[in-house]
Coordinates of C-alpha atoms and ligand atoms in Angstrom, one line a residue:
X19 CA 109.6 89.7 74.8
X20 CA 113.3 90.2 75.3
X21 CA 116.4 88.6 77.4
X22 CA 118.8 90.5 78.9
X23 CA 122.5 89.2 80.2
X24 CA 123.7 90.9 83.6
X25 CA 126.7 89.1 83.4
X26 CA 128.4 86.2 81.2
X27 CA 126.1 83.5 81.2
X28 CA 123.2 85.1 83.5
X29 CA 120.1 86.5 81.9
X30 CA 117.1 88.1 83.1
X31 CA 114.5 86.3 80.9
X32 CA 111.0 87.4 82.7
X33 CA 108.3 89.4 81.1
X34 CA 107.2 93.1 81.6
X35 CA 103.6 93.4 83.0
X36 CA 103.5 97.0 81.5
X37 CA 98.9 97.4 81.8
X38 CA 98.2 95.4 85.0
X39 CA 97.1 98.2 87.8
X40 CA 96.0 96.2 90.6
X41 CA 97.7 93.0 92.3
X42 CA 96.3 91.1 94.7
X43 CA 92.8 92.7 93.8
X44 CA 94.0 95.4 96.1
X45 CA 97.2 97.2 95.7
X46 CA 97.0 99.6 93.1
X47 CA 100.3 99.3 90.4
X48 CA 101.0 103.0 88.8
X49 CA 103.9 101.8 87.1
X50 CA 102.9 98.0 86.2
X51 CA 105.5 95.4 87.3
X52 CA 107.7 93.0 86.4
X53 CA 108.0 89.5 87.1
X54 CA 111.9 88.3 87.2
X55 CA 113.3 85.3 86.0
X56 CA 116.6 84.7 85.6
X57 CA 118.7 81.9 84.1
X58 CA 122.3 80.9 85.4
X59 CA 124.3 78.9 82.7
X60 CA 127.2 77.0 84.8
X61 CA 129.8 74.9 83.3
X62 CA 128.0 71.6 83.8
X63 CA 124.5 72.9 85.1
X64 CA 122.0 75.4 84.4
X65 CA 119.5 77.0 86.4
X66 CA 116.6 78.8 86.1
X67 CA 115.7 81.6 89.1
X68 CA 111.7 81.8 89.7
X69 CA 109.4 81.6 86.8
X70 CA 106.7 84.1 85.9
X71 CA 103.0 85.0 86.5
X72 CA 100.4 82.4 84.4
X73 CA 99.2 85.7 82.4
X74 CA 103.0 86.2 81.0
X75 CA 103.8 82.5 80.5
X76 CA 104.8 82.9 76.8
X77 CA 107.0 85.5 77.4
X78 CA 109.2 83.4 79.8
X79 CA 109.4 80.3 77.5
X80 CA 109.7 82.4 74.1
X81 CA 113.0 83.9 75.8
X82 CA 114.1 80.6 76.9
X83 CA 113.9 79.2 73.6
X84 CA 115.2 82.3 71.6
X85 CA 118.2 81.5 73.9
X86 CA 118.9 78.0 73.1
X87 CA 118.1 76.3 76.3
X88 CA 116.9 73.0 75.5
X89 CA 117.6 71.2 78.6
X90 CA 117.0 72.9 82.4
X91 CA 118.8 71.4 85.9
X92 CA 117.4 72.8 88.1
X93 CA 114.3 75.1 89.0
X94 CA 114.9 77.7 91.7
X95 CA 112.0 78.7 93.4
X96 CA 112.4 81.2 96.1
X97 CA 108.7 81.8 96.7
X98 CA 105.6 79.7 96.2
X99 CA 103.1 83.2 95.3
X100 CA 101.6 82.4 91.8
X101 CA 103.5 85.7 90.3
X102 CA 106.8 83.8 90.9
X103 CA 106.2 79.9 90.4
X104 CA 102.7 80.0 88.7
X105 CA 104.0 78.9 85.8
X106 CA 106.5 76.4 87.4
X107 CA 103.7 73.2 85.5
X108 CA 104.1 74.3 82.5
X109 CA 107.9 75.2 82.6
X110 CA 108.4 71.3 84.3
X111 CA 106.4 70.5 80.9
X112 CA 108.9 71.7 78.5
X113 CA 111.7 70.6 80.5
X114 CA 110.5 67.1 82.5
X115 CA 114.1 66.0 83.5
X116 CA 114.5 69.7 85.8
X117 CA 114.4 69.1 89.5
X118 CA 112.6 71.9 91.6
X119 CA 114.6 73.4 94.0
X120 CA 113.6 74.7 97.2
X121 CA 113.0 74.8 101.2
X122 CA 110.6 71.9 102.8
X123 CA 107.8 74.6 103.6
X124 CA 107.7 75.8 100.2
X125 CA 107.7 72.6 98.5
X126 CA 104.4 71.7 100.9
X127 CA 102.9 74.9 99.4
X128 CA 103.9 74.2 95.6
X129 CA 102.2 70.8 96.3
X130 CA 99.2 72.6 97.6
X131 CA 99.1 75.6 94.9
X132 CA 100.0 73.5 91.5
X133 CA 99.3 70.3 92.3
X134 CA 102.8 68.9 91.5
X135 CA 104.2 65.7 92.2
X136 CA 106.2 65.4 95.4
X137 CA 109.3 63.1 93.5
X138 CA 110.0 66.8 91.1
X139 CA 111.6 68.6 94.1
X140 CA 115.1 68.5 95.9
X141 CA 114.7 70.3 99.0
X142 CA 117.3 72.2 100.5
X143 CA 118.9 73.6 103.9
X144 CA 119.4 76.9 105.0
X145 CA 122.9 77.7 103.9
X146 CA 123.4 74.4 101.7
X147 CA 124.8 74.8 98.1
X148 CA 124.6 73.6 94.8
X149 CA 127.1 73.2 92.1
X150 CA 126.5 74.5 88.6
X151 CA 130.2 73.3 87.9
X152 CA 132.5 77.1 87.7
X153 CA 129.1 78.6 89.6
X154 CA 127.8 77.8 93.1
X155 CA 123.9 78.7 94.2
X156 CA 123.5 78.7 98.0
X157 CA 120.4 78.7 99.5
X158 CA 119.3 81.3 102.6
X159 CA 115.7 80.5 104.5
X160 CA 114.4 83.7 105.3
X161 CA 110.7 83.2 106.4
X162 CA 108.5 86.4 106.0
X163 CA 110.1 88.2 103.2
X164 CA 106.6 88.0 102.5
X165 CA 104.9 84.9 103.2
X166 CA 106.7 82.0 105.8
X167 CA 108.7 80.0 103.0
X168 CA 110.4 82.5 101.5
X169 CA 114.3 82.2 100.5
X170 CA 116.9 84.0 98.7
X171 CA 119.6 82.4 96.4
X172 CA 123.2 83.7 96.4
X173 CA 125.3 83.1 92.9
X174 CA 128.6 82.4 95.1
X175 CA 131.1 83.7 92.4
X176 CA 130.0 86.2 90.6
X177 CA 127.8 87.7 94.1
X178 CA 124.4 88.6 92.9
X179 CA 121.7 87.9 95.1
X180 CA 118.7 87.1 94.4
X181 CA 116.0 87.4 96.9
X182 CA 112.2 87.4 95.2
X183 CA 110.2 90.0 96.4
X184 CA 112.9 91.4 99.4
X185 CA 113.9 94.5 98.1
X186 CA 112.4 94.7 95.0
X187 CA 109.0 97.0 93.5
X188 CA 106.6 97.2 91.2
X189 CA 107.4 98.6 88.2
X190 CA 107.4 98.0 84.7
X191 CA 110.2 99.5 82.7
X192 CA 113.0 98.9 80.0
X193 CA 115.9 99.4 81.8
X194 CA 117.6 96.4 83.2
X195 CA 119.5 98.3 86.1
X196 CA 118.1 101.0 88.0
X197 CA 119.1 104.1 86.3
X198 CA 117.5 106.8 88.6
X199 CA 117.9 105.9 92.3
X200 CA 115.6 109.2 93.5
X201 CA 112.7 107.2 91.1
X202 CA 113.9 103.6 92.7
X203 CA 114.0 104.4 96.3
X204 CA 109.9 105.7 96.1
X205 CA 108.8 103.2 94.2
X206 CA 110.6 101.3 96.4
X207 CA 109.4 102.5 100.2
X208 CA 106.1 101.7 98.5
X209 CA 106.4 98.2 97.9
X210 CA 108.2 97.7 101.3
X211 CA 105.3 100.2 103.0
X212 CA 102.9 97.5 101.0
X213 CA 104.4 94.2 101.0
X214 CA 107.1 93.9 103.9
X215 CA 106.4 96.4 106.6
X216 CA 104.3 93.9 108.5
X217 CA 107.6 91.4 108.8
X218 CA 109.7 94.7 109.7
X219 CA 111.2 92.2 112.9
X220 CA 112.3 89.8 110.8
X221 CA 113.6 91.7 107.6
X222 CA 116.0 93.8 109.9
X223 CA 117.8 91.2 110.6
X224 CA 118.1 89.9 106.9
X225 CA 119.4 93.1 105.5
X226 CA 122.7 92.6 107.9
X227 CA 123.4 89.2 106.8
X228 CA 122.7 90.2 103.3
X229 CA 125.5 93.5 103.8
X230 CA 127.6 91.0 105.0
X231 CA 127.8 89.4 101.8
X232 CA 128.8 92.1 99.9
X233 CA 126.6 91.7 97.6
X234 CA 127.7 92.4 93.6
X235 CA 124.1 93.1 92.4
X236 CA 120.5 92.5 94.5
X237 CA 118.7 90.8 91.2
X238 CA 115.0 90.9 92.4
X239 CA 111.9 89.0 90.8
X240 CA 110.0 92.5 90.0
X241 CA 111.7 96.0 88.9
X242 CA 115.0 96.6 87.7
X243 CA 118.5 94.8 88.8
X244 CA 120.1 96.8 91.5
X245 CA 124.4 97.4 91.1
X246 CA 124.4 99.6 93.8
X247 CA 123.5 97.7 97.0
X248 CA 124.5 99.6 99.7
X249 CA 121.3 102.0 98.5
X250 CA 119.1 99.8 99.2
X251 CA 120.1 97.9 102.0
X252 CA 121.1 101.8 103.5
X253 CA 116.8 102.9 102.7
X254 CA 115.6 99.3 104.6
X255 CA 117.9 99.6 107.3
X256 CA 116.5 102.9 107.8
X257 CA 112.8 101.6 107.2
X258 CA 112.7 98.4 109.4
X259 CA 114.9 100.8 112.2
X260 CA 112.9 101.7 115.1
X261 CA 113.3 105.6 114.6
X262 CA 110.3 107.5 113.6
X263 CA 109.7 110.9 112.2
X264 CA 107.7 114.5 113.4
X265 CA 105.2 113.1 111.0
X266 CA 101.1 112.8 111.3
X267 CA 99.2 110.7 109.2
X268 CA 95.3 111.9 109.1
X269 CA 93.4 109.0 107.3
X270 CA 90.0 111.0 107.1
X271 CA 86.4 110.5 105.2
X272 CA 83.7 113.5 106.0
X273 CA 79.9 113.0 105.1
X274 CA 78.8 116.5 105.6
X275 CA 81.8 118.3 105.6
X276 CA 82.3 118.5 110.0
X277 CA 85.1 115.8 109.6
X278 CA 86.5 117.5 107.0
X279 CA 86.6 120.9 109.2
X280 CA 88.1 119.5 112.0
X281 CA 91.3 117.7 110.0
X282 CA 91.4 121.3 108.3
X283 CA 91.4 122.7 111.6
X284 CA 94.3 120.3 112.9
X285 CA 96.1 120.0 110.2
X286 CA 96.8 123.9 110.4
X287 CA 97.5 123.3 114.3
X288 CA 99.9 120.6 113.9
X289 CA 101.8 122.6 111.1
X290 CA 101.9 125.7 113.3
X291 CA 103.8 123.3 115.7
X292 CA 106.4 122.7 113.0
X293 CA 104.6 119.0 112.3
X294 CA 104.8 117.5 108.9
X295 CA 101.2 116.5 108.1
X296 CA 100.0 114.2 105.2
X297 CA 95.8 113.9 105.4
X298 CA 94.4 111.8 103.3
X299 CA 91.1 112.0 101.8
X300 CA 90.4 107.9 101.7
X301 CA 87.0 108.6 99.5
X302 CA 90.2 109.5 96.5
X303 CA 93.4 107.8 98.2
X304 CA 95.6 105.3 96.6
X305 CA 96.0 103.0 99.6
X306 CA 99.5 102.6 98.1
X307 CA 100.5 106.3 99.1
X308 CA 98.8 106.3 102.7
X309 CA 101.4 102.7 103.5
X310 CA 104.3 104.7 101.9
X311 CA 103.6 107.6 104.5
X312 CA 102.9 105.3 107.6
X313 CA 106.5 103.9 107.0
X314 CA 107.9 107.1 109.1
X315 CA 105.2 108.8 110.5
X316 CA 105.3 108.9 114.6
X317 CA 101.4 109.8 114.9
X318 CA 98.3 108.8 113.0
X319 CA 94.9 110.1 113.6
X320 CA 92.3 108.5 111.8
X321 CA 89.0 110.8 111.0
X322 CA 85.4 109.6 111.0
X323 CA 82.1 110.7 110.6
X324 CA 79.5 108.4 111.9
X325 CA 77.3 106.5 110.3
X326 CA 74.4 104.9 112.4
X327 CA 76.7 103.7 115.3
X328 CA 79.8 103.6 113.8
X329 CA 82.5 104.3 112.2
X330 CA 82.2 104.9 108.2
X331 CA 83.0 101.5 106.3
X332 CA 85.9 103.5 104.0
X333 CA 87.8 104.7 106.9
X334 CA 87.3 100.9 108.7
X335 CA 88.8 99.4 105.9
X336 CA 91.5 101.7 106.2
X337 CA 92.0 101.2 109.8
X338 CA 91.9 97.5 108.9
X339 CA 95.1 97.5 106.6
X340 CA 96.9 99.9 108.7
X341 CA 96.8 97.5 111.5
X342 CA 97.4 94.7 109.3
X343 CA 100.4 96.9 108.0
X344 CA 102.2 97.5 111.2
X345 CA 104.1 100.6 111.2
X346 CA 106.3 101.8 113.5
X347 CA 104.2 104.2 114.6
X348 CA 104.2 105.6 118.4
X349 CA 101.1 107.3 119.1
X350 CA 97.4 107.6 117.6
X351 CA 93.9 109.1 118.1
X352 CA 90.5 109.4 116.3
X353 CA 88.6 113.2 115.7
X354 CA 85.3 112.9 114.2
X355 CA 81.8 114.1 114.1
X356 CA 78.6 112.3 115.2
X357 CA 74.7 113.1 114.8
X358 CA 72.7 111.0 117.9
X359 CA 75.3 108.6 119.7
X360 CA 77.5 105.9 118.4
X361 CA 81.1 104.3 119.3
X362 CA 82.9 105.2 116.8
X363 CA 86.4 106.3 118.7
X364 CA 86.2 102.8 120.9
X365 CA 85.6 100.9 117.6
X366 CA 88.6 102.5 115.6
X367 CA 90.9 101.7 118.8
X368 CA 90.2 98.3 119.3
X369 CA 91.1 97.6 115.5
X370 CA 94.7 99.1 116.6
X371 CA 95.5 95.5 118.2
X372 CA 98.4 95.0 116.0
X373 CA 99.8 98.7 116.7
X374 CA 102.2 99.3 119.3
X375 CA 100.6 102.7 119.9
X376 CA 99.8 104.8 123.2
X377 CA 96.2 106.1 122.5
X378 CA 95.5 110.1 122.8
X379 CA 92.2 110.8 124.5
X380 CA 90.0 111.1 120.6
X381 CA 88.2 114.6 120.0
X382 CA 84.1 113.5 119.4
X383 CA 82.0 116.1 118.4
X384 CA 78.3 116.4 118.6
X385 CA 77.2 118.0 114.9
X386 CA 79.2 121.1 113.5
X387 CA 82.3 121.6 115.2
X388 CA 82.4 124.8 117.3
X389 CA 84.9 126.7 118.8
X390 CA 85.2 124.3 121.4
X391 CA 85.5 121.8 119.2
X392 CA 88.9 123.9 117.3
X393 CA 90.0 124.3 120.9
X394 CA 89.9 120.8 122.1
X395 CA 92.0 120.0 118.6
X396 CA 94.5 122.4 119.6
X397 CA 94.9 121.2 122.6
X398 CA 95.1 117.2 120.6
X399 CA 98.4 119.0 118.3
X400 CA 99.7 120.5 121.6
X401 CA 99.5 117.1 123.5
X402 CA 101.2 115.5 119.7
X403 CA 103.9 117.9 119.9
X404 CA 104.8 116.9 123.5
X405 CA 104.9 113.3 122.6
X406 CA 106.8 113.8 119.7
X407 CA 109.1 115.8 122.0
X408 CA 109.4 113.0 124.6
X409 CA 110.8 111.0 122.1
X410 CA 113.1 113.6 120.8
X411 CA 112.0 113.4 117.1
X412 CA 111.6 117.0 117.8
Ligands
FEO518 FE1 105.8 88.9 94.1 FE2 104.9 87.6 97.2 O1 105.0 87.7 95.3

């Protein structure tokens, strides 16, 4: 692989995970990813930011060697997930003498993930610093920029930030800057739609503090480096805002096809109301697109058939991660078709626990929707539309 210097004396030396498609056995990757790294050669001191995922190992130590380090500080880690310190043994094993730096609550989970001895780490304060002799690190706990002991690291001097997974995405590419910021800022409202949006509280406040630092370059541990900060702090202020948009979200599965007639049906209601609507077939959906359209969207209504006295499995699953998601979103219902009986509306509700949503009375049909059926929908788009209006998105 292949090192790359953002400034004097501060190279990205991660690897490229250009063929992997899913992470977490669930979140589908179209464009691959990237696992940052980044050394920091001070006058006295050098530091190494995050390391890499296991499967790209030899990537992260070739570049360290092809660059002459032969002796590591310190060992930045910003976040215990195995993409970012999974290879933090066998980095310790080329370079024994390096302390590992990081917050108290990630240390415990280093000690729990890898095994490592407690006497490798230096633990840190919010705020504190480190000297790397003409180059200062300082440390920022910011819990739930994805799990609980996250942190960023500020290079004091030369103001890059570099803050793990916060505002970075998954994406495997060449460029070490972003290049295209129309390409960046989708690939980028899908990892926040994916990875952040449930910590949307807690991440507002962050991307203040981090504007406050005027920030040089945001240096994240997967995509490219950002030089033009204010882009992305402007899209998160905007995505962890409380505004929503005259958007629906229609999760739907149809056995039979009566599902599938009544979103038709809607879908062409809610348009005719001058509505933005994005259904989404979750028999073919990338889960990854129906997050990226929950970021904005004021209404969902989720679409089931039945199957024996429920909902189907696909679109519980989906309700499942929605919920676990946490949009913004402000109001919700379910439509769906049923054969003898069966719960399903209640049972996609109660899953909404983690949704501050007002419920709109659901649309249940017994068998093929008829022209009642289209009616009652019409009057579900006019009741959307008045919502929508109350809250003046309209
Ligand atoms: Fe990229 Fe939360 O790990």
């Amino acid at each position: 692989m292949v090192s790359r210097e953002l400034v004097s004396g501060v190279f990205s030396v991660g690897a490229f995970d250009f063929d992997r498609r899913i992470f977490d056995e669930l979140i589908p990757l179209p464009e691959g990813t990237s696992y940052n790294s980044y050394l920091i050669r001070g006058s006295t001191k050098t530091a190494l930011i995050d390391t890499v995922d296991p499967a790209k190992e030899y990537d992260l130590i070739s570049n360290l060697v092809r660059l002459g380090v032969e002796h590591l500080d310190y060992i930045v880690i910003n976040h215990a997930e195995q993409d970012h310190a999974g290879t933090l043994p066998m980095i310790l094993e080329f370079y024994p003498d390096a302390r590992v730096v990081t917050n108290a609550k990630c240390r415990d989970l280093l000690v729990a993930l890898l095994h490592l001895p407690l006497e490798c780490f230096t633990v840190i304060a919010d705020g504190e610093t480190l000297s790397l002799g003409d180059r200062t690190l300082q440390f920022f706990i910011t819990p739930w920029t994805h799990w609980p002991e996250t942190q960023i690291t500020w290079l004091v001097e030369d103001k890059i930030l570099f803050p793990c997974d916060l505002f970075g995405f998954h994406a495997a590419t060449s460029e070490l800057f972003i290049t295209d910021e129309a390409w960046a800022y989708r690939s980028a409202k899908r990892y926040y739609a994916e990875i952040m949006m449930p910590f949307r509280g807690s991440i507002k406040g962050y991307v203040e503090k981090v504007r406050a630092l005027s920030p040089a370059m945001i240096a994240p541990s997967h995509g490219p480096v950002n030089k033009n900060p204010k882009f992305i702090l402007d899209a998160y202020a905007d995505w962890t805002s409380d505004t929503v948009k005259n958007e629906v979200v229609i999760p739907y599965v149809s056995m039979h096809g009566s599902t599938a007639k009544m979103v038709e049906h809607l879908t062409g209601a809610l348009i005719a109301r001058g509505i933005v609507v994005r259904p989404f077939n979750l028999t073919r959906t990338d889960i990854g697109d129906l997050a990226f359209a929950l970021v904005d969207a004021a209404t969902v209504v989720i679409a089931t058939p039945t199957v024996l006295f429920g909902p189907h499995p696909t679109v519980v699953s989906a309700t499942y991660l929605a919920n676990a998601l946490r949009p913004k979103t402000r109001f919700a219902s379910v439509i769906g078709s049923y054969g003898w009986g069966g719960k399903s509306a209640e049972t996609i509700t109660k899953m909404l626990d983690h949704v501050k949503v007002e419920l709109i009375p659901p649309v249940m049909v017994l068998g093929e929707p008829d022209e009642a059926t289209m009616q009652a929908l019409d009057r579900l788009a006019d009741e959307i539309l008045m919502k929508h209006k109350e809250i003046n998105i309209v």
